[in-house]
mmCIF file of N, CA, C and O in Angstrom:
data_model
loop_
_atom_site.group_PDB
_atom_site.id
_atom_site.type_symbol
_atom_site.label_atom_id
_atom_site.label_comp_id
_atom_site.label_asym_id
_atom_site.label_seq_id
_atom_site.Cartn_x
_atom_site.Cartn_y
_atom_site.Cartn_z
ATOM 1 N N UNK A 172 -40.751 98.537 223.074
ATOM 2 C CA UNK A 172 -41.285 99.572 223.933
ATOM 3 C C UNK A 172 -41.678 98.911 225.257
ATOM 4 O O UNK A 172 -42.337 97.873 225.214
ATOM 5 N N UNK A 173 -41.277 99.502 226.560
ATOM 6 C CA UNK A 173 -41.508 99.027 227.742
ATOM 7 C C UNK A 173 -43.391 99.412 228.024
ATOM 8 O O UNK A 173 -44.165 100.226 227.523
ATOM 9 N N UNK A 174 -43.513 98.396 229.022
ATOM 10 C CA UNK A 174 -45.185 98.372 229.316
ATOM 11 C C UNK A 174 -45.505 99.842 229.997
ATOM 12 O O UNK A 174 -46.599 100.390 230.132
ATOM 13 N N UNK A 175 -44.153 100.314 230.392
ATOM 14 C CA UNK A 175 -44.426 102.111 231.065
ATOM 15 C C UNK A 175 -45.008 102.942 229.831
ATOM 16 O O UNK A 175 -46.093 103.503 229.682
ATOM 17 N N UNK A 176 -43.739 102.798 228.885
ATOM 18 C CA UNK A 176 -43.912 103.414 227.632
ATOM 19 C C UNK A 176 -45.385 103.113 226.996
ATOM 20 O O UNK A 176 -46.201 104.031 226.912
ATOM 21 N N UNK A 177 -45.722 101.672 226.512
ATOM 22 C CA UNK A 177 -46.604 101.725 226.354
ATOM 23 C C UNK A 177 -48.188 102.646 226.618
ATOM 24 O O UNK A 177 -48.839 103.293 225.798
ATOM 25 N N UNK A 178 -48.462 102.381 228.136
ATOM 26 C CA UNK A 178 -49.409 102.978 228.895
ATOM 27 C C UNK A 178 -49.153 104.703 229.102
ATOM 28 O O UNK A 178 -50.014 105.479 229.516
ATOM 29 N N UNK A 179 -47.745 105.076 228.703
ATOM 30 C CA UNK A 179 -47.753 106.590 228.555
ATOM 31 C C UNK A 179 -48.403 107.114 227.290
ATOM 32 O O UNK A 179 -49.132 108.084 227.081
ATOM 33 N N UNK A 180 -47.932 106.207 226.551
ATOM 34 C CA UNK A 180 -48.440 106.752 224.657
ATOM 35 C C UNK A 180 -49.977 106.882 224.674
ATOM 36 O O UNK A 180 -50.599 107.928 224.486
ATOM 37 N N UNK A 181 -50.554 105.530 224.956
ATOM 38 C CA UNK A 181 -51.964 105.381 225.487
ATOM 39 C C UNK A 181 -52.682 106.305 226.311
ATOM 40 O O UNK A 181 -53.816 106.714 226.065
ATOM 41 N N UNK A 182 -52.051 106.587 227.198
ATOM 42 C CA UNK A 182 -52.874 107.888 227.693
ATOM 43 C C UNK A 182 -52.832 109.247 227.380
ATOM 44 O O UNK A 182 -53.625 110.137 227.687
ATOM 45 N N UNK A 183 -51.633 109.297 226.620
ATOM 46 C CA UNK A 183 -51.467 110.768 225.897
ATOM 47 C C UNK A 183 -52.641 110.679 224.499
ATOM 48 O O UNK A 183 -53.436 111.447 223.957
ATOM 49 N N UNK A 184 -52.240 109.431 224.351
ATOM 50 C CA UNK A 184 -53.456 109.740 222.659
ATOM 51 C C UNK A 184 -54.888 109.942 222.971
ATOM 52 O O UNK A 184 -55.587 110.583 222.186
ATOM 53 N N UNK A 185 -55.554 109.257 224.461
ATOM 54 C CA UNK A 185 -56.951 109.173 224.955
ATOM 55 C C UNK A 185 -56.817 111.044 225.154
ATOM 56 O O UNK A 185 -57.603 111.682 224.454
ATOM 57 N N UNK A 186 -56.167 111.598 225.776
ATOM 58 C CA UNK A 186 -56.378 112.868 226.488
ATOM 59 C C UNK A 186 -56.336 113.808 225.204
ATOM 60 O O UNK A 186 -56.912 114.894 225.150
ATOM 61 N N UNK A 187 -55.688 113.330 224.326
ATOM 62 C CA UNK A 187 -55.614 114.241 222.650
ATOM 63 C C UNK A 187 -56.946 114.136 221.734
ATOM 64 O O UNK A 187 -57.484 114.992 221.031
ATOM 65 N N UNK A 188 -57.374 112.444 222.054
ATOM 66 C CA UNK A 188 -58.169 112.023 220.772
ATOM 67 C C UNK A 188 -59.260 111.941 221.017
ATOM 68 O O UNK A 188 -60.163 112.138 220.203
ATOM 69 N N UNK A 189 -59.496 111.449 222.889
ATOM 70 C CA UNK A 189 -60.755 110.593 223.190
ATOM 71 C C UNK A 189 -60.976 109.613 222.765
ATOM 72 O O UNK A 189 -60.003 108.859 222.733
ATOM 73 N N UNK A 190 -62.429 109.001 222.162
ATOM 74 C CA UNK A 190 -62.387 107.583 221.738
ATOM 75 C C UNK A 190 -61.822 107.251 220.611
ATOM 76 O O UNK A 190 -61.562 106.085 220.316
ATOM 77 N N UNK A 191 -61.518 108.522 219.681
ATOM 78 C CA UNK A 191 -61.307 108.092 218.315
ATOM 79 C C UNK A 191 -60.196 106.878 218.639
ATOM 80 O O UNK A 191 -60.389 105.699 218.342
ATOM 81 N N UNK A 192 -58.745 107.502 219.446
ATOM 82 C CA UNK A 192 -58.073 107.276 219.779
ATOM 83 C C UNK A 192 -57.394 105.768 219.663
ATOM 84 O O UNK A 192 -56.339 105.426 219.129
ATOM 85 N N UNK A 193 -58.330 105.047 220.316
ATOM 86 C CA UNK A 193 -58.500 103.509 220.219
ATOM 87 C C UNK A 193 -58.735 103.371 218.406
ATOM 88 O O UNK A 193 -58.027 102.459 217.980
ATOM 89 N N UNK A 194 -59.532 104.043 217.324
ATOM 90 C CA UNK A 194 -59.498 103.421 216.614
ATOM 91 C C UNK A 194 -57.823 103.989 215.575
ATOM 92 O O UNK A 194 -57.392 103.266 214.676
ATOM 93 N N UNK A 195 -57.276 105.058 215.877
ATOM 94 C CA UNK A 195 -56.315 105.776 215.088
ATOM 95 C C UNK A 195 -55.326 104.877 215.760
ATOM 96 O O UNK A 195 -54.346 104.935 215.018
ATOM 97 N N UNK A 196 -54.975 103.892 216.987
ATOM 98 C CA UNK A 196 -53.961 103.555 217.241
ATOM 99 C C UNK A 196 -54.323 101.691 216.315
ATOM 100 O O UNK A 196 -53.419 100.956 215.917
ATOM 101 N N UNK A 197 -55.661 101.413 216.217
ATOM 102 C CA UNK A 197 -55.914 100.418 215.251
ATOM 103 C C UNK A 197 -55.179 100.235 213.749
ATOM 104 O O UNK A 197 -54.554 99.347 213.169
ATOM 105 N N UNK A 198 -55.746 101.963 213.393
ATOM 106 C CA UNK A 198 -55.307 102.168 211.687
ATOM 107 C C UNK A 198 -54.123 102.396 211.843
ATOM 108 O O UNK A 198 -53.628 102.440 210.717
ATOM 109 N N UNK A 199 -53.211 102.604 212.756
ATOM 110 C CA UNK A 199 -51.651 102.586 212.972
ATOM 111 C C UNK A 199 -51.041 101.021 212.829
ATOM 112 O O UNK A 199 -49.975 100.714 212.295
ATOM 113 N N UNK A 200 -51.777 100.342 213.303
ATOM 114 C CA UNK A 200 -51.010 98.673 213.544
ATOM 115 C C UNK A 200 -51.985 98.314 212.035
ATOM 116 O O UNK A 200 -51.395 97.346 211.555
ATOM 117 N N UNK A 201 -52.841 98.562 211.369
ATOM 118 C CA UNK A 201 -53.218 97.869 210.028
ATOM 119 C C UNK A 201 -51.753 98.240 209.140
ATOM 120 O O UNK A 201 -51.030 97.400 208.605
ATOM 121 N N UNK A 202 -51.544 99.713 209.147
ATOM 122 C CA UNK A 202 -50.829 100.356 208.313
ATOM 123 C C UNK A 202 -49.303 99.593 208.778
ATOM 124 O O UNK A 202 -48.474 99.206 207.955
ATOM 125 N N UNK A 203 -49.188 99.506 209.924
ATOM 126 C CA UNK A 203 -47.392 98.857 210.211
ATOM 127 C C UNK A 203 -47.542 97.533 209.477
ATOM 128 O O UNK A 203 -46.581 97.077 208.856
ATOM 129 N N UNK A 204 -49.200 96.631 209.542
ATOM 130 C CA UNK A 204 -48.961 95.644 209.213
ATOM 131 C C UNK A 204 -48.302 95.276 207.109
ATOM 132 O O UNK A 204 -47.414 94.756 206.433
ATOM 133 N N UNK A 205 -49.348 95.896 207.054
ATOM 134 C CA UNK A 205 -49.284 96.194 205.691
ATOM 135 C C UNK A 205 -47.654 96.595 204.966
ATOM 136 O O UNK A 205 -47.089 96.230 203.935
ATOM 137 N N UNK A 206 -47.363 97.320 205.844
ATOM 138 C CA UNK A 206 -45.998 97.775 205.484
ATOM 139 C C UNK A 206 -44.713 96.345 205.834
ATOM 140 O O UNK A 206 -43.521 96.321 205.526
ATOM 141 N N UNK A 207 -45.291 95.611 206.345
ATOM 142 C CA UNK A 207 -44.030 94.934 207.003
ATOM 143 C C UNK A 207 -43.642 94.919 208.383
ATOM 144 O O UNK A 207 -42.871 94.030 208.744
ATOM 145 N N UNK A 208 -44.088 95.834 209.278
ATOM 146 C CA UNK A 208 -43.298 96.199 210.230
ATOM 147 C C UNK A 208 -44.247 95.375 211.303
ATOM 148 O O UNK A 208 -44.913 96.066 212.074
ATOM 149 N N UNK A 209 -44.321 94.328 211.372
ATOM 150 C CA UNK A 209 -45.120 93.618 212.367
ATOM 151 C C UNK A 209 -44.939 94.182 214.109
ATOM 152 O O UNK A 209 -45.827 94.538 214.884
ATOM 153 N N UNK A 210 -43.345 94.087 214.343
ATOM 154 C CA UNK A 210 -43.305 94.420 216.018
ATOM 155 C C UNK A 210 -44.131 95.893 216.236
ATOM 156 O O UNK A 210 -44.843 96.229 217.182
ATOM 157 N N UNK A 211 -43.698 96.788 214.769
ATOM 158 C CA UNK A 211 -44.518 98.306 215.348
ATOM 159 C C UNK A 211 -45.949 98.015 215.624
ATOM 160 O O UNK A 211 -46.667 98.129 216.617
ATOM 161 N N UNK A 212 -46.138 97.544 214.239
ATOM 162 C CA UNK A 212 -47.751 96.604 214.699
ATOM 163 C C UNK A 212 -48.305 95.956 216.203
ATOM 164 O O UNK A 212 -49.381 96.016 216.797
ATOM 165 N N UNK A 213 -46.963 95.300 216.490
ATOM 166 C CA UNK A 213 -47.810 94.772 217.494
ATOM 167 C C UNK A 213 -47.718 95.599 219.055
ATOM 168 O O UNK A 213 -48.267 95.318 220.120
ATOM 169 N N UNK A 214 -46.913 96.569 218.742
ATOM 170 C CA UNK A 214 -46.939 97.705 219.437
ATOM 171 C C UNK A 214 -48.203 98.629 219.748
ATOM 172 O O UNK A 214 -48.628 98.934 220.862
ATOM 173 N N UNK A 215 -48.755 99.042 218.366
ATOM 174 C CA UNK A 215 -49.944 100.085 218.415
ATOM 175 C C UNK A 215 -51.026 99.216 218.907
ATOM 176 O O UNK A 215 -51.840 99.825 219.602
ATOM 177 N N UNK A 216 -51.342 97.548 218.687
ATOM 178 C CA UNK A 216 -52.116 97.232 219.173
ATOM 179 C C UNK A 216 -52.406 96.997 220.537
ATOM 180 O O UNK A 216 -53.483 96.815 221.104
ATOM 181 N N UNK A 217 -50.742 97.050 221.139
ATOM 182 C CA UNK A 217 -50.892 96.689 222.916
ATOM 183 C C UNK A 217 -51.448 98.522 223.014
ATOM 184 O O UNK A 217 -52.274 98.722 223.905
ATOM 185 N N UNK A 218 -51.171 99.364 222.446
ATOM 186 C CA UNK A 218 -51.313 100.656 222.862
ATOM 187 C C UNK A 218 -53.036 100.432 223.099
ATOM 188 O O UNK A 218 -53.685 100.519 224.142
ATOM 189 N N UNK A 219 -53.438 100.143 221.838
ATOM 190 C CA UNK A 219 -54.943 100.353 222.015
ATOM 191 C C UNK A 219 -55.796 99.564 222.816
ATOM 192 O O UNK A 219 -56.823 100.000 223.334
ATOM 193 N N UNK A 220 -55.156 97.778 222.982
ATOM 194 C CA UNK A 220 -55.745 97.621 224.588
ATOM 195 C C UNK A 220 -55.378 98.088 225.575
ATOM 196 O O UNK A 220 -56.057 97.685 226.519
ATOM 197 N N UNK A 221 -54.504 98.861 225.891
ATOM 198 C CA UNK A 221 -54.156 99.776 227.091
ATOM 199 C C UNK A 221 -54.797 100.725 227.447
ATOM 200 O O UNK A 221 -54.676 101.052 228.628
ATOM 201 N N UNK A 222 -55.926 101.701 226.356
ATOM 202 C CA UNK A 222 -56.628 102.160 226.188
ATOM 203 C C UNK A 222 -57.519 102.024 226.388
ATOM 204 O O UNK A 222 -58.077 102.904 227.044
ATOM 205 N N UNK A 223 -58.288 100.833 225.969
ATOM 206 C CA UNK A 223 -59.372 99.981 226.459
ATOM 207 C C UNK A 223 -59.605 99.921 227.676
ATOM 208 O O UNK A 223 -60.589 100.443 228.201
ATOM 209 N N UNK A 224 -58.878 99.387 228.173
ATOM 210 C CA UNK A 224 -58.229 99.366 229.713
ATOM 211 C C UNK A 224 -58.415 100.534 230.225
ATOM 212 O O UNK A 224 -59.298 100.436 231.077
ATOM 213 N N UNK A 225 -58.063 101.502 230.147
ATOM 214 C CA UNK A 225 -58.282 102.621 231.033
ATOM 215 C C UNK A 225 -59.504 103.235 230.818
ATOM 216 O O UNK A 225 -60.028 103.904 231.708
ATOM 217 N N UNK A 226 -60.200 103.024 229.336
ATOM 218 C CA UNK A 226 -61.421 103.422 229.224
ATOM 219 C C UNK A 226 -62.463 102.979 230.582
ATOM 220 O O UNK A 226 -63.170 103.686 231.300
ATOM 221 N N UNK A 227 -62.214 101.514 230.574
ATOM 222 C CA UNK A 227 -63.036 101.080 231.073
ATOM 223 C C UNK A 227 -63.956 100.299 230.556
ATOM 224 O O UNK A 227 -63.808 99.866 229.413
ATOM 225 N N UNK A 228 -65.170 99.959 231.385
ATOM 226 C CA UNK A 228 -66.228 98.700 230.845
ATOM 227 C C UNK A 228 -67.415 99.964 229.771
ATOM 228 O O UNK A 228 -67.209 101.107 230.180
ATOM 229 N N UNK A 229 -67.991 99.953 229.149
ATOM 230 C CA UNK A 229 -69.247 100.148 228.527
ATOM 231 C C UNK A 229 -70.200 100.613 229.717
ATOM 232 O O UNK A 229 -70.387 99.781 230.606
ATOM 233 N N UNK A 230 -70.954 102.121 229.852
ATOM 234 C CA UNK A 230 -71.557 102.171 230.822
ATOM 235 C C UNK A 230 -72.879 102.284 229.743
ATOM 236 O O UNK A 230 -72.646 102.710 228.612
ATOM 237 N N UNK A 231 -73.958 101.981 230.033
ATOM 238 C CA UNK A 231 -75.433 102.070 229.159
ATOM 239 C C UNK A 231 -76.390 103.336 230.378
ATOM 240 O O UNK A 231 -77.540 103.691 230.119
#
C-alpha cells in the first residue's frame, strides 16, 4: 500500500471511528499477526501511526 493510500485509510477510519479508531486499526495488525499475514500487519500498524499523526500531541 502506497504512503497516499495509507494516510487515506487513516483518515477515513478517524472521521468513522474517532479515537477508537487508532485502537481497531491495532486489533487489525494483532489479528493479521496472528494469522500469518505479517505485511497486512505491518500495514494496519503504519495506518495507526498515521493516525496518531494527524491526531496530534495530547492536549491536557
Amino acid at each position: 500500500m502506497s504512503e497516499t493510500q495509507i494516510h487515506a485509510v487513516a483518515r477515513q477510519m478517524l472521521e468513522m471511528h474517532g479515537a477508537a479508531a487508532i485502537a481497531q486499526a491495532s486489533q487489525k495488525a494483532l489479528s493479521c499477526e496472528n494469522d500469518g499475514e505479517s505485511e497486512e500487519a505491518r500495514e494496519w500498524r503504519h495506518i495507526a501511526e498515521a493516525m496518531k499523526l494527524m491526531r496530534g500531541p495530547h492536549q491536557s
